[in-house]
GROMACS .gro file of N, CA and C in nm:
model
  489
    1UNK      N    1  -1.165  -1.346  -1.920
    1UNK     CA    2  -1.125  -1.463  -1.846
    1UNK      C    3  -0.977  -1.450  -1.808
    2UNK      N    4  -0.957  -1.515  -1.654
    2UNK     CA    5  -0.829  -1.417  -1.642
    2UNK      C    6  -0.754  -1.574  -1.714
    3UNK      N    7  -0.579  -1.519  -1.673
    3UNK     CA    8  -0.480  -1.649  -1.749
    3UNK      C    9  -0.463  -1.714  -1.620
    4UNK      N   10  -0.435  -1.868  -1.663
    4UNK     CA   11  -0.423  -1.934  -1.594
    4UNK      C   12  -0.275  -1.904  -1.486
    5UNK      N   13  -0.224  -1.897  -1.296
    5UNK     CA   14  -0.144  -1.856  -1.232
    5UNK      C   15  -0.037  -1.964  -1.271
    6UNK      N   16   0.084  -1.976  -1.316
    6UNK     CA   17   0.180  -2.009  -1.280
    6UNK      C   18   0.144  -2.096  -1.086
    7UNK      N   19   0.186  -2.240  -1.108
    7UNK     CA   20   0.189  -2.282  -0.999
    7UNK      C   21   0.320  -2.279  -0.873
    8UNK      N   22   0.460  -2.186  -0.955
    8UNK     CA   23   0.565  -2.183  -0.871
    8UNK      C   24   0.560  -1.995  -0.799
    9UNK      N   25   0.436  -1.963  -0.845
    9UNK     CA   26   0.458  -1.813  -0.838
    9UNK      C   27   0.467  -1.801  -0.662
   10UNK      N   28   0.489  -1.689  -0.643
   10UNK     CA   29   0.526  -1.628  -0.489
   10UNK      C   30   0.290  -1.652  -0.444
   11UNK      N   31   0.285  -1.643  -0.293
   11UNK     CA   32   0.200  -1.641  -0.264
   11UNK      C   33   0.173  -1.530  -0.178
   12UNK      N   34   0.281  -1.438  -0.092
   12UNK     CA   35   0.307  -1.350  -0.016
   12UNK      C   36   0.171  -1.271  -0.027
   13UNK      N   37   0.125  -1.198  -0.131
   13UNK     CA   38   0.004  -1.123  -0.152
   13UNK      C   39  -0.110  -1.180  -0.172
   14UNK      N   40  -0.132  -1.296  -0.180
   14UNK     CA   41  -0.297  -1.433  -0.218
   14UNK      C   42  -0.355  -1.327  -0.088
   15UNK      N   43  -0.358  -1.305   0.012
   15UNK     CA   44  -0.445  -1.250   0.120
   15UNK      C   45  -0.498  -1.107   0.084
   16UNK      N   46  -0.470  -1.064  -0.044
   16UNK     CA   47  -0.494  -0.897  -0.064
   16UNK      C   48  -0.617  -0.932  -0.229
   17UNK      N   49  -0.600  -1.084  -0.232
   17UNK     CA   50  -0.656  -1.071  -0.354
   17UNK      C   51  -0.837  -1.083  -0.358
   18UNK      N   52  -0.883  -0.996  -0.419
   18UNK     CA   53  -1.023  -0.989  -0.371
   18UNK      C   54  -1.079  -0.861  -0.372
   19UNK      N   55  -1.222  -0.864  -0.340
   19UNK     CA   56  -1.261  -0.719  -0.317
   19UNK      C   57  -1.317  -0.688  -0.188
   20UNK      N   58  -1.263  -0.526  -0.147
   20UNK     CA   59  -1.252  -0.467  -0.040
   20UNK      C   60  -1.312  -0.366   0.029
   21UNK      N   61  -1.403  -0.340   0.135
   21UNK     CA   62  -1.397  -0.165   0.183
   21UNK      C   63  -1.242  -0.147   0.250
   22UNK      N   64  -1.230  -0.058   0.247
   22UNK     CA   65  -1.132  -0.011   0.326
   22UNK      C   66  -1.135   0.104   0.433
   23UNK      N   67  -1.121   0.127   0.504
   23UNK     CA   68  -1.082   0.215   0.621
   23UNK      C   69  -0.928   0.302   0.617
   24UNK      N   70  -0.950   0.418   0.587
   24UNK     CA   71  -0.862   0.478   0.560
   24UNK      C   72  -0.817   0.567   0.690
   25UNK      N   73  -0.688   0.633   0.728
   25UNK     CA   74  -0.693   0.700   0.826
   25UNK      C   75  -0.559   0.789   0.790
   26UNK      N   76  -0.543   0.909   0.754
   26UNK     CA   77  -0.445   0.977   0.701
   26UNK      C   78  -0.438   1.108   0.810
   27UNK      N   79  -0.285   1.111   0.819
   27UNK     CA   80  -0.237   1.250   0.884
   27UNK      C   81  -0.279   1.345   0.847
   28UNK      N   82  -0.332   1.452   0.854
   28UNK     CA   83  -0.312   1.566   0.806
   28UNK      C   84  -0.264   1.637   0.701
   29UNK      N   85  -0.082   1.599   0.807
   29UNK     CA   86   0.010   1.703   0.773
   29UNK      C   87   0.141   1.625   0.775
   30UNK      N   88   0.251   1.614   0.729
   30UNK     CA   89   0.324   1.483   0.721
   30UNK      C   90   0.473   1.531   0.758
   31UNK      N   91   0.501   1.495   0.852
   31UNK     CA   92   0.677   1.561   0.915
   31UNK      C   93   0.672   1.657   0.935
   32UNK      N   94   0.575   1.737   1.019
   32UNK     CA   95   0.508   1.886   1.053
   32UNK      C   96   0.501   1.851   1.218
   33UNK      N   97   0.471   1.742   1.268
   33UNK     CA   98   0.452   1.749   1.402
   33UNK      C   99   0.290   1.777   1.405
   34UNK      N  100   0.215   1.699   1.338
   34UNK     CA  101   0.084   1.734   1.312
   34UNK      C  102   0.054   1.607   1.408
   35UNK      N  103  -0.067   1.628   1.463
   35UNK     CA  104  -0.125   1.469   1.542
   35UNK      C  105  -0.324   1.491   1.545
   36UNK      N  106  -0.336   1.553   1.379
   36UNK     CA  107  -0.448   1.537   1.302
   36UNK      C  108  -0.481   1.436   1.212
   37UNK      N  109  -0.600   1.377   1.262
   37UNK     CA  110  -0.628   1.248   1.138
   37UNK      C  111  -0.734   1.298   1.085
   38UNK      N  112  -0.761   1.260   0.963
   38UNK     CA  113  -0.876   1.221   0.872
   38UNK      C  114  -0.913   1.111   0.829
   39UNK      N  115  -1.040   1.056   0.876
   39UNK     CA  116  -1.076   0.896   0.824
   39UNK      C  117  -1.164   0.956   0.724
   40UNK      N  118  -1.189   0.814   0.620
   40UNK     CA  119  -1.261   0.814   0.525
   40UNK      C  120  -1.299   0.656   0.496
   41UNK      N  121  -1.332   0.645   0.370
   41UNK     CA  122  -1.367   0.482   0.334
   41UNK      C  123  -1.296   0.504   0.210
   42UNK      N  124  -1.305   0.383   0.121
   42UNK     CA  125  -1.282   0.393   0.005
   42UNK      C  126  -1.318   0.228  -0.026
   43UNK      N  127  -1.305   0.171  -0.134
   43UNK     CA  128  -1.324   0.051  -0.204
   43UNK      C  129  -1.173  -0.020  -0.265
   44UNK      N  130  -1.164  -0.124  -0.255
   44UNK     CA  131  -1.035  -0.156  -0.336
   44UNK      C  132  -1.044  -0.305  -0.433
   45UNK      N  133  -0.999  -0.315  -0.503
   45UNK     CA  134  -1.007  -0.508  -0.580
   45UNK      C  135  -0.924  -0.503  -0.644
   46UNK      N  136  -0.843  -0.629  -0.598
   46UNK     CA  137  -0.717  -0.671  -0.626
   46UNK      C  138  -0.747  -0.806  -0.711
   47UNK      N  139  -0.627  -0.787  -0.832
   47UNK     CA  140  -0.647  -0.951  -0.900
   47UNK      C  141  -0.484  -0.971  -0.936
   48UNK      N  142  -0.456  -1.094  -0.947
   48UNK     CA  143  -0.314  -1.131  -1.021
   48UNK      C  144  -0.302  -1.090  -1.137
   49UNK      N  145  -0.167  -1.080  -1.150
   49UNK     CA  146  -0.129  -1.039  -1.283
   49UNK      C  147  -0.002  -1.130  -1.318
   50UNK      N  148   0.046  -1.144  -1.437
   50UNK     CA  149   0.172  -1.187  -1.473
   50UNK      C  150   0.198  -1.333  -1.370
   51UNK      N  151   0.076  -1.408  -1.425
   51UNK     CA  152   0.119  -1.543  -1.368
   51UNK      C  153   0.098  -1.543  -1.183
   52UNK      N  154   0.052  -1.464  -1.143
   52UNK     CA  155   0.064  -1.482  -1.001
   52UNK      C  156   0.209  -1.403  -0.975
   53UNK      N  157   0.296  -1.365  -1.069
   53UNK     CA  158   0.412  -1.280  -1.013
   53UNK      C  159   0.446  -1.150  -0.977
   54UNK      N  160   0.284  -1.090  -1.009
   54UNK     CA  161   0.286  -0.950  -1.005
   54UNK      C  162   0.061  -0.943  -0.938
   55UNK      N  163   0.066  -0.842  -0.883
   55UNK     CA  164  -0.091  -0.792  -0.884
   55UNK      C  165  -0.080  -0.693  -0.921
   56UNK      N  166  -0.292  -0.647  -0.924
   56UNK     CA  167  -0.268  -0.506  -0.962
   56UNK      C  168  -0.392  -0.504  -0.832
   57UNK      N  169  -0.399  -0.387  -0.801
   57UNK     CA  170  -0.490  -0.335  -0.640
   57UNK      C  171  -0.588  -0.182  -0.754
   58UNK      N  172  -0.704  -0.192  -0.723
   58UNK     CA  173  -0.760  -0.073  -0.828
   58UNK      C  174  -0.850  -0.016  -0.674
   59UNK      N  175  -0.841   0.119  -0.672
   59UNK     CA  176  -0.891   0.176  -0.579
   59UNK      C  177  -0.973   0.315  -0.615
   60UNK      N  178  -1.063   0.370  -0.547
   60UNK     CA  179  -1.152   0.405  -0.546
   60UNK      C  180  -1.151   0.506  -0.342
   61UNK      N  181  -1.067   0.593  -0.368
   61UNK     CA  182  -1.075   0.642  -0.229
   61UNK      C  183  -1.159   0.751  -0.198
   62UNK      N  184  -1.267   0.747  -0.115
   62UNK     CA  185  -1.365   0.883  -0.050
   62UNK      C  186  -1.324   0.964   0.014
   63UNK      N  187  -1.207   1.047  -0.061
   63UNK     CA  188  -1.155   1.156   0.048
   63UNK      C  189  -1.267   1.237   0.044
   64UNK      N  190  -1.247   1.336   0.143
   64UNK     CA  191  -1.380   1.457   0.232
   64UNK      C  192  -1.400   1.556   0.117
   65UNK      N  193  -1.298   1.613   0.066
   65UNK     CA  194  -1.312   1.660  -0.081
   65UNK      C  195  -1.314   1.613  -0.203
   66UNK      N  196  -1.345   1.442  -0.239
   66UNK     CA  197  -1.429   1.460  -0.338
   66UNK      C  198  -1.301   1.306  -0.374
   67UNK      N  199  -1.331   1.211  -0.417
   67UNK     CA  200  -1.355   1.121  -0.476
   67UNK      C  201  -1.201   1.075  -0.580
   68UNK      N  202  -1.103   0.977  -0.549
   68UNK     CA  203  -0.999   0.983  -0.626
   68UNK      C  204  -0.984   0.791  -0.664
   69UNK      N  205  -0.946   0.798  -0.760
   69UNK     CA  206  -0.888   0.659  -0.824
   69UNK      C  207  -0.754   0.681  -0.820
   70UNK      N  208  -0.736   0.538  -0.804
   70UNK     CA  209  -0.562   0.491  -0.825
   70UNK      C  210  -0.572   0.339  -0.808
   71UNK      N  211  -0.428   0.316  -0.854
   71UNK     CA  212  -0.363   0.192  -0.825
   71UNK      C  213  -0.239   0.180  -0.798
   72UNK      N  214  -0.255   0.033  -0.745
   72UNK     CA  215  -0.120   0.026  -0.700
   72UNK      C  216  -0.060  -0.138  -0.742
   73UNK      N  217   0.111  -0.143  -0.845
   73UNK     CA  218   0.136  -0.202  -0.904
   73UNK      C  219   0.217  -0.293  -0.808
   74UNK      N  220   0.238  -0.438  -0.800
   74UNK     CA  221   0.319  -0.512  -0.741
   74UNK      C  222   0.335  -0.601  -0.807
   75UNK      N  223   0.512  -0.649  -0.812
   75UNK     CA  224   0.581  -0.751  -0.890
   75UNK      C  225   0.671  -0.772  -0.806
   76UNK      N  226   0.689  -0.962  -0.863
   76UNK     CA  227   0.790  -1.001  -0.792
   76UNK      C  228   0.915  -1.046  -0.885
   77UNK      N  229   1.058  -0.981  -0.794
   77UNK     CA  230   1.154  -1.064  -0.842
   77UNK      C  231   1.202  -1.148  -0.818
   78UNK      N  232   1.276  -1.293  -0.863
   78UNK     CA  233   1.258  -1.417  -0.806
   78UNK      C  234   1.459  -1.323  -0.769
   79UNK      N  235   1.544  -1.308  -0.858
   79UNK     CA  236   1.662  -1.281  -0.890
   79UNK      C  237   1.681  -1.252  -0.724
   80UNK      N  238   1.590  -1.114  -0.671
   80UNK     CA  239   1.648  -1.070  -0.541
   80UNK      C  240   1.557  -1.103  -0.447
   81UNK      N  241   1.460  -1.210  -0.477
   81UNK     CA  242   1.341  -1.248  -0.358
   81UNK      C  243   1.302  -1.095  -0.306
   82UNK      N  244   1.222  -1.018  -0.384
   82UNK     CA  245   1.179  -0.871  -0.330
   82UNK      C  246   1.046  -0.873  -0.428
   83UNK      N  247   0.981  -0.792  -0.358
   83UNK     CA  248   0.866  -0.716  -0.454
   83UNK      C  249   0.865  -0.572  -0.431
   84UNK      N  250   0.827  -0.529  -0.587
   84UNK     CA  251   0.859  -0.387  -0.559
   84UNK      C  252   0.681  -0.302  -0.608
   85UNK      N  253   0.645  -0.262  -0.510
   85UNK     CA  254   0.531  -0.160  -0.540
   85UNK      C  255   0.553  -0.030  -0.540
   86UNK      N  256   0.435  -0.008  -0.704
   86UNK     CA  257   0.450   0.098  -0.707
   86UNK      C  258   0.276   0.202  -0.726
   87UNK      N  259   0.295   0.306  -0.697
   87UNK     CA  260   0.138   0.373  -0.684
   87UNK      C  261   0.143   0.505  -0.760
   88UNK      N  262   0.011   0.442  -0.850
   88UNK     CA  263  -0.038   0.552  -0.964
   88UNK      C  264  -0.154   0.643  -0.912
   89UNK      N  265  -0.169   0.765  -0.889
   89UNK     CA  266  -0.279   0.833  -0.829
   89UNK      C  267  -0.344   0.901  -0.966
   90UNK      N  268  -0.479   0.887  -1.000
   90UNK     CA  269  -0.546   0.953  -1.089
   90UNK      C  270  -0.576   1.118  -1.064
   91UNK      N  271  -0.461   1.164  -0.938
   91UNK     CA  272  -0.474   1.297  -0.992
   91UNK      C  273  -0.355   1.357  -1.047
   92UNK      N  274  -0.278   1.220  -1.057
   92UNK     CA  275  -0.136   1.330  -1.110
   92UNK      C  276  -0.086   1.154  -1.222
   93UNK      N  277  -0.170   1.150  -1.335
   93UNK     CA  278  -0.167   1.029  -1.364
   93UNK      C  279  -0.070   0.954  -1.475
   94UNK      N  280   0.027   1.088  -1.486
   94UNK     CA  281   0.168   1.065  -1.585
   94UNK      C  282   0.240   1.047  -1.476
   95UNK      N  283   0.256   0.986  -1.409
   95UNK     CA  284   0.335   0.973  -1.300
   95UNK      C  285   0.380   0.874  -1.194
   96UNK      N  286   0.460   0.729  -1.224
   96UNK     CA  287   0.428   0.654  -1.091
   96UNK      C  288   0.512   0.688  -0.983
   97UNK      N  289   0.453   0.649  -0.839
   97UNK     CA  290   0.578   0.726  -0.739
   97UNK      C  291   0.685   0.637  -0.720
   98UNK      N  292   0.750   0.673  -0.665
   98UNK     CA  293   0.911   0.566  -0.659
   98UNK      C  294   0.868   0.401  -0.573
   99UNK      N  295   0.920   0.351  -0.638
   99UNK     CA  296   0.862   0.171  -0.581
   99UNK      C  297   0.941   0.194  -0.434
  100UNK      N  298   0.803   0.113  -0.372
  100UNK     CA  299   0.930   0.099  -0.240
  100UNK      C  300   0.946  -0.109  -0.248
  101UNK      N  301   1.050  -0.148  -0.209
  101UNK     CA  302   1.071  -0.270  -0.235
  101UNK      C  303   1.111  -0.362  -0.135
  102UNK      N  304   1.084  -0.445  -0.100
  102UNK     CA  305   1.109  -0.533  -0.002
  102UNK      C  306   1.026  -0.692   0.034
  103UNK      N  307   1.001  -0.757   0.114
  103UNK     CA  308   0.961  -0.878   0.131
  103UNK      C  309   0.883  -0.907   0.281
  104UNK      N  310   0.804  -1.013   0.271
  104UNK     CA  311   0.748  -1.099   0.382
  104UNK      C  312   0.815  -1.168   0.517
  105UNK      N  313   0.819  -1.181   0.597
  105UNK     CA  314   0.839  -1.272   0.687
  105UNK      C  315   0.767  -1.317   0.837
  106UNK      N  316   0.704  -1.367   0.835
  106UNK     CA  317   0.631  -1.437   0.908
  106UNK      C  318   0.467  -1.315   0.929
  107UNK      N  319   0.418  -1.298   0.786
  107UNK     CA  320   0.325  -1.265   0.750
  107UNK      C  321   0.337  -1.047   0.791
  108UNK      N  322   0.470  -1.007   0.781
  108UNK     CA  323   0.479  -0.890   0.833
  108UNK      C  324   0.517  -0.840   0.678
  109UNK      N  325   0.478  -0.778   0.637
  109UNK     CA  326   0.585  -0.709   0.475
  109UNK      C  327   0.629  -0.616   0.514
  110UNK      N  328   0.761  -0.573   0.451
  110UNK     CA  329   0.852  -0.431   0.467
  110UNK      C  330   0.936  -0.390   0.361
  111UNK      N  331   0.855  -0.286   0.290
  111UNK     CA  332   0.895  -0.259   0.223
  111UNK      C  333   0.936  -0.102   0.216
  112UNK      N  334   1.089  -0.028   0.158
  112UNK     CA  335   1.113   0.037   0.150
  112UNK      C  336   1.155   0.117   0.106
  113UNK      N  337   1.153   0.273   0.072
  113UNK     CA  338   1.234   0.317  -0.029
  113UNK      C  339   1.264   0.463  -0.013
  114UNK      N  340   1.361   0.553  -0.094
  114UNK     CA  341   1.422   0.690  -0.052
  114UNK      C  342   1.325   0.768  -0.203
  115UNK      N  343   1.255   0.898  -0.139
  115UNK     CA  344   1.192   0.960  -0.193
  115UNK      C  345   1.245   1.124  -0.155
  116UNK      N  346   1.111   1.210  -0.172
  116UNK     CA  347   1.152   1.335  -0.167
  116UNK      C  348   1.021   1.373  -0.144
  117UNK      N  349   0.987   1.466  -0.021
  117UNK     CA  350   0.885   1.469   0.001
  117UNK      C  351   0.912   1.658   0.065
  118UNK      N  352   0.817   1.758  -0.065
  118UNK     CA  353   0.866   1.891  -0.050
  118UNK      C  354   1.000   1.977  -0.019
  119UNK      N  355   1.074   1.873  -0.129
  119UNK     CA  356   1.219   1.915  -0.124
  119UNK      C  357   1.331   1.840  -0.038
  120UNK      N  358   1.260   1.772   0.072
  120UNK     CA  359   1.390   1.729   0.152
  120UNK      C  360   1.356   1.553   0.138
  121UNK      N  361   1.512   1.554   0.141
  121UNK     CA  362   1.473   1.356   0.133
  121UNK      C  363   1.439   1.313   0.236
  122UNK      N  364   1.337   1.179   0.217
  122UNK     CA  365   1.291   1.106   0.335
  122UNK      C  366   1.341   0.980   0.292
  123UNK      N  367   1.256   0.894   0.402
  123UNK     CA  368   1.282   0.738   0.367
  123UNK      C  369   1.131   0.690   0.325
  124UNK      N  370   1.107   0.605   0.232
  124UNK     CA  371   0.938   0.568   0.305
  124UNK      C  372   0.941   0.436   0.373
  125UNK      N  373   0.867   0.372   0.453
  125UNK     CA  374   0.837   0.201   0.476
  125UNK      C  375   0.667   0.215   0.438
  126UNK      N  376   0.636   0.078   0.365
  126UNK     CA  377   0.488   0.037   0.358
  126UNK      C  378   0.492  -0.078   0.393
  127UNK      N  379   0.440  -0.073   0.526
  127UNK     CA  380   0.423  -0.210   0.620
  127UNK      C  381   0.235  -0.290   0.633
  128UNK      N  382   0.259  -0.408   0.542
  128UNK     CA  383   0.183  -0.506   0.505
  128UNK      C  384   0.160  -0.602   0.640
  129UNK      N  385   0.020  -0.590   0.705
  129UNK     CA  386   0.016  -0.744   0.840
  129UNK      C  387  -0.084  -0.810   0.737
  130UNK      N  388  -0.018  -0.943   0.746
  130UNK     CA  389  -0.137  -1.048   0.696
  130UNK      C  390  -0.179  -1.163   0.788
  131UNK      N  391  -0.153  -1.129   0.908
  131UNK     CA  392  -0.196  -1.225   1.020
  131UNK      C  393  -0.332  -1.337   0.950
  132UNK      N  394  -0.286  -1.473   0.942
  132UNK     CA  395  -0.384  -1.532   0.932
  132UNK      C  396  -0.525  -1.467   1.009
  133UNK      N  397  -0.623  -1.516   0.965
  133UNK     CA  398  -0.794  -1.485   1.040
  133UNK      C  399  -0.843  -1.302   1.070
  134UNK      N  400  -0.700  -1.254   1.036
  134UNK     CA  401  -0.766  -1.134   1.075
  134UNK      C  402  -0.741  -1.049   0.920
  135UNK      N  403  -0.790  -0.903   0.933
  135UNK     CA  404  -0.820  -0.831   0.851
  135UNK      C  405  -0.722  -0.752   0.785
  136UNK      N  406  -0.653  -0.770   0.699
  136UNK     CA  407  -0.546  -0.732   0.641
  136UNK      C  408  -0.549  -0.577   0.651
  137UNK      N  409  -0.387  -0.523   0.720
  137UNK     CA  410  -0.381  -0.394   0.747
  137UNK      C  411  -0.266  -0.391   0.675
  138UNK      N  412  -0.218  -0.194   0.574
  138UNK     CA  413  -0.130  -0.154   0.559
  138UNK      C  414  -0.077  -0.057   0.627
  139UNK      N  415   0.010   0.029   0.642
  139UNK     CA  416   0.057   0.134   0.670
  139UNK      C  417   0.208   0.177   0.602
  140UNK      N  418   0.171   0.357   0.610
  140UNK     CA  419   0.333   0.405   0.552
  140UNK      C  420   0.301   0.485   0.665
  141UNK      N  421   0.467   0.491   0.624
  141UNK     CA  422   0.561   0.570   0.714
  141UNK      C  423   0.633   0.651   0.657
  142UNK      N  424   0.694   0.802   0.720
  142UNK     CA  425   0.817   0.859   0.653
  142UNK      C  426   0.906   0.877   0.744
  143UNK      N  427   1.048   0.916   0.699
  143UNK     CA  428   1.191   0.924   0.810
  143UNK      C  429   1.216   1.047   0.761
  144UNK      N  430   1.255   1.146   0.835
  144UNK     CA  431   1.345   1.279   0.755
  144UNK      C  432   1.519   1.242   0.822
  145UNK      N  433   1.561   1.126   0.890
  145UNK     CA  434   1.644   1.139   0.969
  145UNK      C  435   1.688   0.971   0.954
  146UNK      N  436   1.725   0.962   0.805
  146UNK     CA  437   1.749   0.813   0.780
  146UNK      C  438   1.698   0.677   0.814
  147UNK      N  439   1.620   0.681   0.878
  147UNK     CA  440   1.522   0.581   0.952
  147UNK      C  441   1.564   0.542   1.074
  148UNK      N  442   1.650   0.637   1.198
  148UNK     CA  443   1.623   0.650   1.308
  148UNK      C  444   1.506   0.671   1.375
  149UNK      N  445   1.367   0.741   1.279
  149UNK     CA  446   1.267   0.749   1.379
  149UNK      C  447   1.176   0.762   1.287
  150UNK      N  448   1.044   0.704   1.298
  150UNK     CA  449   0.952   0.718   1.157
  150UNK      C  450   0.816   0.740   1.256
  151UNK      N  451   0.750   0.791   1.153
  151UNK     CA  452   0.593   0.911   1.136
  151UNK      C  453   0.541   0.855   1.070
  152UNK      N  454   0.446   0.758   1.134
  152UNK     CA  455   0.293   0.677   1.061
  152UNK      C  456   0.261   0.796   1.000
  153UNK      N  457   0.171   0.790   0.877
  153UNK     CA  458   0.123   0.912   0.776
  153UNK      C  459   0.003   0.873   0.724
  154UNK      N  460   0.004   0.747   0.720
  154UNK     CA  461  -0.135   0.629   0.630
  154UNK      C  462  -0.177   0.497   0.676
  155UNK      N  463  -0.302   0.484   0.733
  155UNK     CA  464  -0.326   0.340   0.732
  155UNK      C  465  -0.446   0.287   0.721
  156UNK      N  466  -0.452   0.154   0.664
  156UNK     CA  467  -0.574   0.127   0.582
  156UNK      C  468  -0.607  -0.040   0.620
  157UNK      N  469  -0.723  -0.013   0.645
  157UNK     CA  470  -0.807  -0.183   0.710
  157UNK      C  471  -0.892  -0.215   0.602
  158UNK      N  472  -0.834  -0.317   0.543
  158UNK     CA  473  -0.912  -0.406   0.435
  158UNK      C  474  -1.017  -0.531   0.492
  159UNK      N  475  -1.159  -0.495   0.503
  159UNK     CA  476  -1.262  -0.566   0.538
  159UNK      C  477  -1.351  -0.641   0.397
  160UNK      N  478  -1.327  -0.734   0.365
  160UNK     CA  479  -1.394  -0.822   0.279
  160UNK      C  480  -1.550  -0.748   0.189
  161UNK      N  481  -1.527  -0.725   0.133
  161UNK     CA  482  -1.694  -0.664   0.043
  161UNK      C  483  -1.798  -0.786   0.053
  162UNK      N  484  -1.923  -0.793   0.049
  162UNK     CA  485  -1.995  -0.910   0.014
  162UNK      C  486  -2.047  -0.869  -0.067
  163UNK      N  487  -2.062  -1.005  -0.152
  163UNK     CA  488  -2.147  -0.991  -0.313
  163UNK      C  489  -2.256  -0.951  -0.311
   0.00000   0.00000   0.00000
């Protein structure tokens, strides 16, 4: 039985909470100049955590070679009005990747953060639409060039599961 939500908690993510197919659509090849996709499906279900101040997202992705779990952690801080996510992949599972962190505004999320992606630094963004009535979409991005110019890499259409 879950705990009862905190009624002052953030609401920014209530639209992710639930269970999901998803539509996956991944580059290839990532800051290569690649303009190869791979779709797939996968499953996702999201529940609150920590009072409504944090979720957790549990996934289930059908890549073409064979079948991967993960999750992905989100908390909020009230201190800097940010949430910071972070993503655990069950193939490398001592490991979370660097949070990217940021906030809502007028149902757009942007969140961001500096990684390392085969030696050279990038930037990442994971951009959240929660357009009322429609179907909640994510996407990342990477920068090799400080975030003058960014390279969609991932994006994913969350369509409602039925019971």
């Amino acid at each position: 039985m879950p705990l009862p939500p905190d009624p002052a908690a953030p609401s920014d993510f209530d639209f992710i909470i639930g269970d999901w197919t998803v539509r996956h659509r991944r580059l290839d090849s990532r800051l290569t100049g690649c303009r190869d996709w791979t779709e797939f499906s996968g499953l996702s279900s999201t529940v609150k955590t920590l009072g409504g101040y944090g979720n957790l997202e549990d996934n289930l992705l059908h890549f073409p070679d064979g079948d991967v779990r993960a999750i992905a952690l989100r908390s909020w801080c009230g201190a800097s009005n940010t949430w910071s996510i972070w993503w655990l992949d069950g193939r490398n599972p001592a490991s979370l990747d660097v949070p990217v962190k940021g906030r809502f505004a007028d149902h757009i999320g942007l969140f961001y953060a500096d990684d390392v992606l085969d030696g050279q630094a990038i930037r990442v963004r994971f951009t959240w639409t929660a357009a009322p009535g429609a179907h909640p979409r994510w996407e990342q991005a990477f920068s090799n060039d400080g975030g003058a110019s960014w390279e969609t890499n991932w994006t994913m259409e969350f369509v409602p599961r039925l019971a």
